[in-house]
Amino acid sequence: MKSVASGGWESGESDAARWVLGIDVGGTGSRAALEPFSPALAAAGDERRVLEGGRVGVASAGSSVIDVVVALITEVRADWPDAAIAGVGVGATGLASLVGSPDEAAARLAHAAGAPVALAIDAVTAHLGALAGRGGAVVAVGTGAIAIGTDLHDRWKRVGGWGHLFDDRGSGAWIGIEALKAAIRTHDGATTNAAALLDAAVARFGAAPSWPGQLLTRPDRAGLLAGFAADVAGLAASGDVVASDIMRRAGAEVAATLAAALDPDVPPLAAGTGGVFGAGGAFAEAFATEFGRLAPSASLVAAEGPPLDGAVRLARLVGAGEAPAVHPPFVWRG
């Protein structure tokens, strides 16, 4: 057995004494899960310990995502000081484009955890959770939307995930933006069909003239926009025509993103994961229909687990010395 400096598990410790830490960081929040290293021990009882963390902010200096992860690691170590952590797996939004040096970030996290770390973009841990380590394509749709087609070894293909300003098609933030666009048109008298969306937006954000000041100045605006997606989904479920159209378009956009991530050298297996899939209804129907049209030879399967499960799986691979090799801009090691 290996030993890890600065607080990791020591040679001679049994699997029962070792733990793995998975961390999932998205635009609306973050979570950490501490589990026994042994999958059998983890499955034998209610052993998972979960902590909720902060929301990521994006400003001129970049993303606060690494600070959010460090805070979670620090809290885990303070709450469970006797847990010997064998490996840490982190899936986080914005790593490839909004963090100056992911290599340095991974080293910082390893120092904070006192254990080896695999730091990955959120699509990688979403993939590990949804397909449980099998090759294929997965689209993760929460605040943002990103897909990855990979065999977790040699083939890596990313589609989307470039931020709510001009991408994240079909995501929670995208839905929120489309709904606010429809609402403001009705507010201005250019249309009359989005009264329900306007009422919902006013209930959530206040009077329409206050929206620019509330949203454009906030570093966490993507998360705020994504929060409004729940209201849009609710209106769609009740039959509102404009909200239903937005959710249908979102589902079709997500299907196109997933289909584009399929790689001929990766198994034709695909899945969707993330909070927006919980909307069901018009979103889910449009997603399944459009994906079947775009990728008729691929198998669309239900996700086996959420991204947090994927982060725990990555942590377990780290602890076993079997994690994917360093492969920027997807995976870094610390």
Tab-separated table of C-alpha atoms in Angstrom:
chain	number	residue	atom	x	y	z
A	1	MET	CA	0.000	0.000	0.000
A	2	LYS	CA	1.108	3.519	-0.733
A	3	SER	CA	1.480	6.179	1.897
A	4	VAL	CA	0.550	9.782	1.348
A	5	ALA	CA	2.257	12.678	3.083
A	6	SER	CA	0.473	15.437	4.989
A	7	GLY	CA	-2.391	13.508	6.491
A	8	GLY	CA	-3.210	10.801	3.933
A	9	TRP	CA	-3.714	7.161	4.849
A	10	GLU	CA	-0.660	5.323	6.079
A	11	SER	CA	0.730	1.991	4.928
A	12	GLY	CA	-0.932	-0.860	6.730
A	13	GLU	CA	-4.357	0.750	7.167
A	14	SER	CA	-7.244	-1.459	6.110
A	15	ASP	CA	-9.934	-0.510	3.611
A	16	ALA	CA	-12.311	-0.066	6.560
A	17	ALA	CA	-10.164	2.787	7.867
A	18	ARG	CA	-9.832	4.569	4.518
A	19	TRP	CA	-12.191	7.072	2.928
A	20	VAL	CA	-12.620	8.829	-0.393
A	21	LEU	CA	-13.892	12.346	-0.929
A	22	GLY	CA	-15.906	13.373	-3.974
A	23	ILE	CA	-16.728	17.016	-4.658
A	24	ASP	CA	-19.167	18.330	-7.254
A	25	VAL	CA	-19.217	22.072	-7.985
A	26	GLY	CA	-21.799	23.616	-10.278
A	27	GLY	CA	-23.149	27.072	-10.888
A	28	THR	CA	-25.888	26.922	-8.267
A	29	GLY	CA	-23.979	25.242	-5.460
A	30	SER	CA	-21.499	22.600	-4.408
A	31	ARG	CA	-21.464	19.358	-2.437
A	32	ALA	CA	-18.918	17.033	-0.936
A	33	ALA	CA	-19.456	13.342	-0.188
A	34	LEU	CA	-17.174	11.321	2.083
A	35	GLU	CA	-17.493	7.543	1.667
A	36	PRO	CA	-15.586	4.421	2.711
A	37	PHE	CA	-12.898	3.530	0.180
A	38	SER	CA	-14.302	0.026	-0.201
A	39	PRO	CA	-17.405	0.005	-2.461
A	40	ALA	CA	-18.709	-2.978	-0.488
A	41	LEU	CA	-18.485	-1.068	2.764
A	42	ALA	CA	-20.077	1.985	1.148
A	43	ALA	CA	-22.973	-0.125	-0.140
A	44	ALA	CA	-23.450	-2.024	3.111
A	45	GLY	CA	-24.995	0.850	5.027
A	46	ASP	CA	-25.776	4.535	5.196
A	47	GLU	CA	-22.111	5.535	5.300
A	48	ARG	CA	-22.064	8.543	2.974
A	49	ARG	CA	-21.443	11.854	4.713
A	50	VAL	CA	-22.517	14.880	2.675
A	51	LEU	CA	-21.792	18.581	3.079
A	52	GLU	CA	-23.330	21.456	1.154
A	53	GLY	CA	-20.966	24.208	0.009
A	54	GLY	CA	-21.055	27.644	-1.529
A	55	ARG	CA	-21.922	28.938	-4.963
A	56	VAL	CA	-19.257	29.810	-7.532
A	57	GLY	CA	-18.798	33.435	-8.537
A	58	VAL	CA	-17.212	34.685	-11.746
A	59	ALA	CA	-15.675	38.150	-11.863
A	60	SER	CA	-12.799	39.921	-13.612
A	61	ALA	CA	-10.235	37.833	-11.706
A	62	GLY	CA	-11.824	34.587	-12.889
A	63	SER	CA	-13.793	31.911	-11.081
A	64	SER	CA	-13.905	31.320	-7.330
A	65	VAL	CA	-14.344	27.583	-7.900
A	66	ILE	CA	-11.048	26.507	-6.293
A	67	ASP	CA	-11.767	28.581	-3.183
A	68	VAL	CA	-15.144	26.848	-2.953
A	69	VAL	CA	-13.466	23.427	-3.161
A	70	VAL	CA	-10.813	24.314	-0.575
A	71	ALA	CA	-13.538	25.490	1.798
A	72	LEU	CA	-15.366	22.168	1.445
A	73	ILE	CA	-12.189	20.138	1.991
A	74	THR	CA	-11.370	22.203	5.073
A	75	GLU	CA	-14.855	21.675	6.484
A	76	VAL	CA	-14.733	17.926	5.825
A	77	ARG	CA	-11.401	17.599	7.608
A	78	ALA	CA	-12.675	19.666	10.539
A	79	ASP	CA	-15.924	17.705	10.883
A	80	TRP	CA	-14.353	14.253	10.464
A	81	PRO	CA	-10.714	14.604	11.578
A	82	ASP	CA	-10.239	10.852	11.992
A	83	ALA	CA	-11.145	10.015	8.386
A	84	ALA	CA	-7.992	8.929	6.540
A	85	ILE	CA	-8.641	10.175	3.010
A	86	ALA	CA	-7.127	7.927	0.337
A	87	GLY	CA	-8.154	9.992	-2.672
A	88	VAL	CA	-10.121	13.060	-3.718
A	89	GLY	CA	-12.104	13.464	-6.927
A	90	VAL	CA	-13.316	16.912	-7.937
A	91	GLY	CA	-15.617	17.796	-10.797
A	92	ALA	CA	-16.016	21.543	-11.195
A	93	THR	CA	-17.468	24.054	-13.574
A	94	GLY	CA	-15.277	26.547	-15.421
A	95	LEU	CA	-11.928	24.850	-14.839
A	96	ALA	CA	-10.678	24.920	-18.393
A	97	SER	CA	-11.642	28.509	-19.171
A	98	LEU	CA	-11.966	30.449	-15.914
A	99	VAL	CA	-9.126	29.088	-13.739
A	100	GLY	CA	-5.685	30.449	-14.541
A	101	SER	CA	-3.637	27.323	-13.795
A	102	PRO	CA	-5.556	24.090	-13.144
A	103	ASP	CA	-2.221	22.333	-12.498
A	104	GLU	CA	-1.445	24.704	-9.628
A	105	ALA	CA	-5.043	24.423	-8.440
A	106	ALA	CA	-4.765	20.624	-8.275
A	107	ALA	CA	-1.576	20.913	-6.218
A	108	ARG	CA	-3.286	23.363	-3.872
A	109	LEU	CA	-6.181	20.962	-3.368
A	110	ALA	CA	-3.865	18.022	-2.691
A	111	HIS	CA	-2.129	20.078	-0.014
A	112	ALA	CA	-5.464	21.041	1.564
A	113	ALA	CA	-6.712	17.439	1.551
A	114	GLY	CA	-3.448	15.744	2.479
A	115	ALA	CA	-4.236	13.186	-0.214
A	116	PRO	CA	-3.854	12.690	-3.968
A	117	VAL	CA	-6.381	14.606	-6.057
A	118	ALA	CA	-7.853	14.285	-9.536
A	119	LEU	CA	-9.315	17.593	-10.659
A	120	ALA	CA	-11.659	17.375	-13.642
A	121	ILE	CA	-14.113	19.498	-15.546
A	122	ASP	CA	-17.658	18.823	-14.422
A	123	ALA	CA	-18.450	16.907	-17.610
A	124	VAL	CA	-15.954	14.191	-16.631
A	125	THR	CA	-17.520	13.477	-13.241
A	126	ALA	CA	-20.984	13.716	-14.788
A	127	HIS	CA	-19.832	11.070	-17.282
A	128	LEU	CA	-18.439	8.830	-14.541
A	129	GLY	CA	-21.697	9.094	-12.622
A	130	ALA	CA	-24.034	8.577	-15.558
A	131	LEU	CA	-22.231	5.713	-17.325
A	132	ALA	CA	-20.435	4.296	-14.275
A	133	GLY	CA	-17.050	4.163	-15.963
A	134	ARG	CA	-18.181	2.934	-19.389
A	135	GLY	CA	-17.227	4.748	-22.576
A	136	GLY	CA	-19.798	6.847	-24.378
A	137	ALA	CA	-21.213	10.365	-24.471
A	138	VAL	CA	-22.894	12.224	-21.628
A	139	VAL	CA	-24.485	15.650	-21.485
A	140	ALA	CA	-24.703	17.387	-18.107
A	141	VAL	CA	-27.390	20.049	-17.858
A	142	GLY	CA	-27.655	22.199	-14.771
A	143	THR	CA	-26.786	25.878	-14.619
A	144	GLY	CA	-24.741	25.260	-17.784
A	145	ALA	CA	-24.758	22.548	-20.417
A	146	ILE	CA	-21.728	20.552	-21.500
A	147	ALA	CA	-21.251	17.188	-23.171
A	148	ILE	CA	-18.271	14.915	-23.391
A	149	GLY	CA	-17.650	11.819	-25.473
A	150	THR	CA	-14.813	9.713	-24.082
A	151	ASP	CA	-13.439	6.285	-23.367
A	152	LEU	CA	-11.744	7.848	-20.297
A	153	HIS	CA	-8.354	6.956	-21.767
A	154	ASP	CA	-7.400	8.169	-25.240
A	155	ARG	CA	-10.496	9.705	-26.783
A	156	TRP	CA	-11.876	12.990	-25.406
A	157	LYS	CA	-14.401	15.187	-27.213
A	158	ARG	CA	-16.029	18.207	-25.595
A	159	VAL	CA	-19.116	20.027	-26.859
A	160	GLY	CA	-20.578	23.134	-25.219
A	161	GLY	CA	-20.033	24.451	-21.730
A	162	TRP	CA	-18.696	27.811	-22.911
A	163	GLY	CA	-20.776	29.913	-20.528
A	164	HIS	CA	-24.207	31.503	-20.415
A	165	LEU	CA	-23.206	34.630	-22.353
A	166	PHE	CA	-23.159	32.853	-25.731
A	167	ASP	CA	-23.499	29.113	-25.121
A	168	ASP	CA	-24.769	26.564	-22.563
A	169	ARG	CA	-27.594	25.770	-24.965
A	170	GLY	CA	-30.649	24.365	-23.228
A	171	SER	CA	-29.221	24.805	-19.732
A	172	GLY	CA	-30.913	26.258	-16.685
A	173	ALA	CA	-29.291	29.638	-17.335
A	174	TRP	CA	-30.306	29.469	-21.016
A	175	ILE	CA	-33.906	28.715	-20.036
A	176	GLY	CA	-33.872	31.592	-17.564
A	177	ILE	CA	-32.537	33.992	-20.192
A	178	GLU	CA	-35.062	32.908	-22.821
A	179	ALA	CA	-37.874	33.305	-20.313
A	180	LEU	CA	-36.734	36.779	-19.285
A	181	LYS	CA	-36.450	37.779	-22.942
A	182	ALA	CA	-40.054	36.711	-23.489
A	183	ALA	CA	-41.168	38.404	-20.272
A	184	ILE	CA	-39.551	41.735	-21.062
A	185	ARG	CA	-41.154	41.805	-24.498
A	186	THR	CA	-44.560	41.463	-22.887
A	187	HIS	CA	-43.619	44.054	-20.262
A	188	ASP	CA	-42.758	46.487	-23.065
A	189	GLY	CA	-45.967	45.789	-24.968
A	190	ALA	CA	-44.248	44.195	-27.968
A	191	THR	CA	-46.106	40.932	-27.233
A	192	THR	CA	-48.989	39.833	-25.038
A	193	ASN	CA	-48.360	36.079	-24.749
A	194	ALA	CA	-45.828	35.936	-21.889
A	195	ALA	CA	-47.880	37.444	-19.080
A	196	ALA	CA	-47.430	34.357	-16.897
A	197	LEU	CA	-43.668	34.442	-17.341
A	198	LEU	CA	-43.625	38.160	-16.581
A	199	ASP	CA	-45.579	37.579	-13.367
A	200	ALA	CA	-43.204	34.774	-12.359
A	201	ALA	CA	-40.146	36.906	-13.087
A	202	VAL	CA	-41.516	39.821	-11.075
A	203	ALA	CA	-42.290	37.475	-8.186
A	204	ARG	CA	-38.712	36.186	-8.220
A	205	PHE	CA	-36.678	39.288	-9.144
A	206	GLY	CA	-38.925	42.256	-8.456
A	207	ALA	CA	-40.072	44.913	-10.914
A	208	ALA	CA	-38.677	44.563	-14.439
A	209	PRO	CA	-36.678	47.835	-14.353
A	210	SER	CA	-34.626	46.364	-11.502
A	211	TRP	CA	-33.512	43.292	-13.450
A	212	PRO	CA	-30.386	44.779	-15.078
A	213	GLY	CA	-29.085	46.033	-11.751
A	214	GLN	CA	-29.811	42.713	-10.063
A	215	LEU	CA	-28.470	40.373	-12.716
A	216	LEU	CA	-25.780	42.136	-14.727
A	217	THR	CA	-23.807	43.149	-11.643
A	218	ARG	CA	-23.830	39.764	-9.865
A	219	PRO	CA	-20.851	37.373	-10.098
A	220	ASP	CA	-23.286	34.473	-9.555
A	221	ARG	CA	-25.783	35.645	-12.178
A	222	ALA	CA	-25.693	32.331	-14.056
A	223	GLY	CA	-26.937	30.560	-10.950
A	224	LEU	CA	-29.663	33.151	-10.421
A	225	LEU	CA	-30.833	32.754	-13.999
A	226	ALA	CA	-30.830	28.979	-13.639
A	227	GLY	CA	-32.975	29.281	-10.519
A	228	PHE	CA	-35.681	30.893	-12.649
A	229	ALA	CA	-35.723	27.799	-14.880
A	230	ALA	CA	-37.675	25.961	-12.185
A	231	ASP	CA	-40.453	28.546	-12.490
A	232	VAL	CA	-40.438	28.181	-16.280
A	233	ALA	CA	-40.667	24.395	-16.010
A	234	GLY	CA	-43.574	24.724	-13.597
A	235	LEU	CA	-45.454	26.997	-15.987
A	236	ALA	CA	-44.760	24.603	-18.854
A	237	ALA	CA	-46.165	21.737	-16.802
A	238	SER	CA	-49.332	23.748	-16.235
A	239	GLY	CA	-49.757	24.254	-19.974
A	240	ASP	CA	-48.386	27.755	-20.540
A	241	VAL	CA	-47.663	27.966	-24.267
A	242	VAL	CA	-44.588	30.212	-24.167
A	243	ALA	CA	-42.962	28.350	-21.279
A	244	SER	CA	-43.654	25.024	-22.989
A	245	ASP	CA	-42.018	26.280	-26.175
A	246	ILE	CA	-38.909	27.345	-24.245
A	247	MET	CA	-38.635	23.951	-22.559
A	248	ARG	CA	-39.104	22.133	-25.873
A	249	ARG	CA	-36.390	24.209	-27.517
A	250	ALA	CA	-34.136	23.574	-24.535
A	251	GLY	CA	-34.597	19.814	-24.867
A	252	ALA	CA	-33.804	19.914	-28.575
A	253	GLU	CA	-30.686	22.018	-28.006
A	254	VAL	CA	-29.418	19.607	-25.358
A	255	ALA	CA	-30.032	16.657	-27.690
A	256	ALA	CA	-27.978	18.359	-30.403
A	257	THR	CA	-25.143	18.946	-27.935
A	258	LEU	CA	-25.148	15.297	-26.865
A	259	ALA	CA	-25.305	14.003	-30.433
A	260	ALA	CA	-22.334	16.184	-31.395
A	261	ALA	CA	-20.278	14.604	-28.586
A	262	LEU	CA	-20.571	11.102	-30.018
A	263	ASP	CA	-17.226	9.874	-31.300
A	264	PRO	CA	-16.831	7.020	-33.804
A	265	ASP	CA	-14.027	5.558	-31.689
A	266	VAL	CA	-16.161	5.533	-28.513
A	267	PRO	CA	-19.095	3.168	-27.848
A	268	PRO	CA	-22.419	4.542	-29.203
A	269	LEU	CA	-23.827	4.856	-25.704
A	270	ALA	CA	-25.337	8.115	-24.453
A	271	ALA	CA	-27.017	9.561	-21.378
A	272	GLY	CA	-28.207	12.846	-19.964
A	273	THR	CA	-27.777	13.987	-16.388
A	274	GLY	CA	-28.218	17.094	-14.269
A	275	GLY	CA	-30.991	19.005	-12.585
A	276	VAL	CA	-32.766	20.259	-15.711
A	277	PHE	CA	-33.662	16.681	-16.661
A	278	GLY	CA	-35.847	16.673	-13.559
A	279	ALA	CA	-38.221	19.014	-15.399
A	280	GLY	CA	-39.481	16.109	-17.500
A	281	GLY	CA	-42.452	17.049	-19.659
A	282	ALA	CA	-41.788	19.079	-22.788
A	283	PHE	CA	-38.044	19.154	-22.155
A	284	ALA	CA	-37.651	15.383	-21.824
A	285	GLU	CA	-39.932	14.633	-24.764
A	286	ALA	CA	-38.121	17.017	-27.105
A	287	PHE	CA	-34.736	15.752	-25.915
A	288	ALA	CA	-35.539	12.097	-26.605
A	289	THR	CA	-37.198	12.811	-29.955
A	290	GLU	CA	-34.441	15.051	-31.275
A	291	PHE	CA	-31.633	12.778	-30.097
A	292	GLY	CA	-33.294	9.813	-31.797
A	293	ARG	CA	-33.487	11.822	-35.020
A	294	LEU	CA	-29.875	13.029	-34.848
A	295	ALA	CA	-28.254	9.801	-33.611
A	296	PRO	CA	-30.490	6.855	-34.565
A	297	SER	CA	-27.723	4.296	-34.117
A	298	ALA	CA	-26.818	5.360	-30.554
A	299	SER	CA	-28.361	3.872	-27.431
A	300	LEU	CA	-29.814	6.462	-25.066
A	301	VAL	CA	-29.803	5.077	-21.521
A	302	ALA	CA	-30.877	6.400	-18.153
A	303	ALA	CA	-28.087	7.857	-16.039
A	304	GLU	CA	-26.917	5.408	-13.373
A	305	GLY	CA	-26.015	8.174	-10.921
A	306	PRO	CA	-25.578	11.940	-10.557
A	307	PRO	CA	-22.321	13.909	-10.934
A	308	LEU	CA	-21.592	13.652	-7.191
A	309	ASP	CA	-21.506	9.866	-7.592
A	310	GLY	CA	-19.085	10.399	-10.452
A	311	ALA	CA	-16.844	12.524	-8.242
A	312	VAL	CA	-16.827	9.764	-5.616
A	313	ARG	CA	-16.026	7.197	-8.310
A	314	LEU	CA	-13.131	9.385	-9.477
A	315	ALA	CA	-11.890	9.658	-5.887
A	316	ARG	CA	-12.015	5.880	-5.554
A	317	LEU	CA	-9.989	5.497	-8.750
A	318	VAL	CA	-7.448	7.978	-7.367
A	319	GLY	CA	-7.150	6.018	-4.151
A	320	ALA	CA	-6.613	2.807	-6.100
A	321	GLY	CA	-4.028	4.385	-8.407
A	322	GLU	CA	-6.310	3.872	-11.422
A	323	ALA	CA	-7.519	7.408	-12.181
A	324	PRO	CA	-7.384	8.738	-15.751
A	325	ALA	CA	-4.003	10.132	-16.686
A	326	VAL	CA	-3.447	13.879	-16.722
A	327	HIS	CA	-5.161	15.106	-19.854
A	328	PRO	CA	-5.667	18.893	-20.065
A	329	PRO	CA	-8.162	20.432	-20.593
A	330	PHE	CA	-10.154	17.602	-19.010
A	331	VAL	CA	-8.213	16.104	-16.086
A	332	TRP	CA	-5.364	17.336	-13.875
A	333	ARG	CA	-3.653	15.633	-10.939
A	334	GLY	CA	-2.330	16.925	-7.668
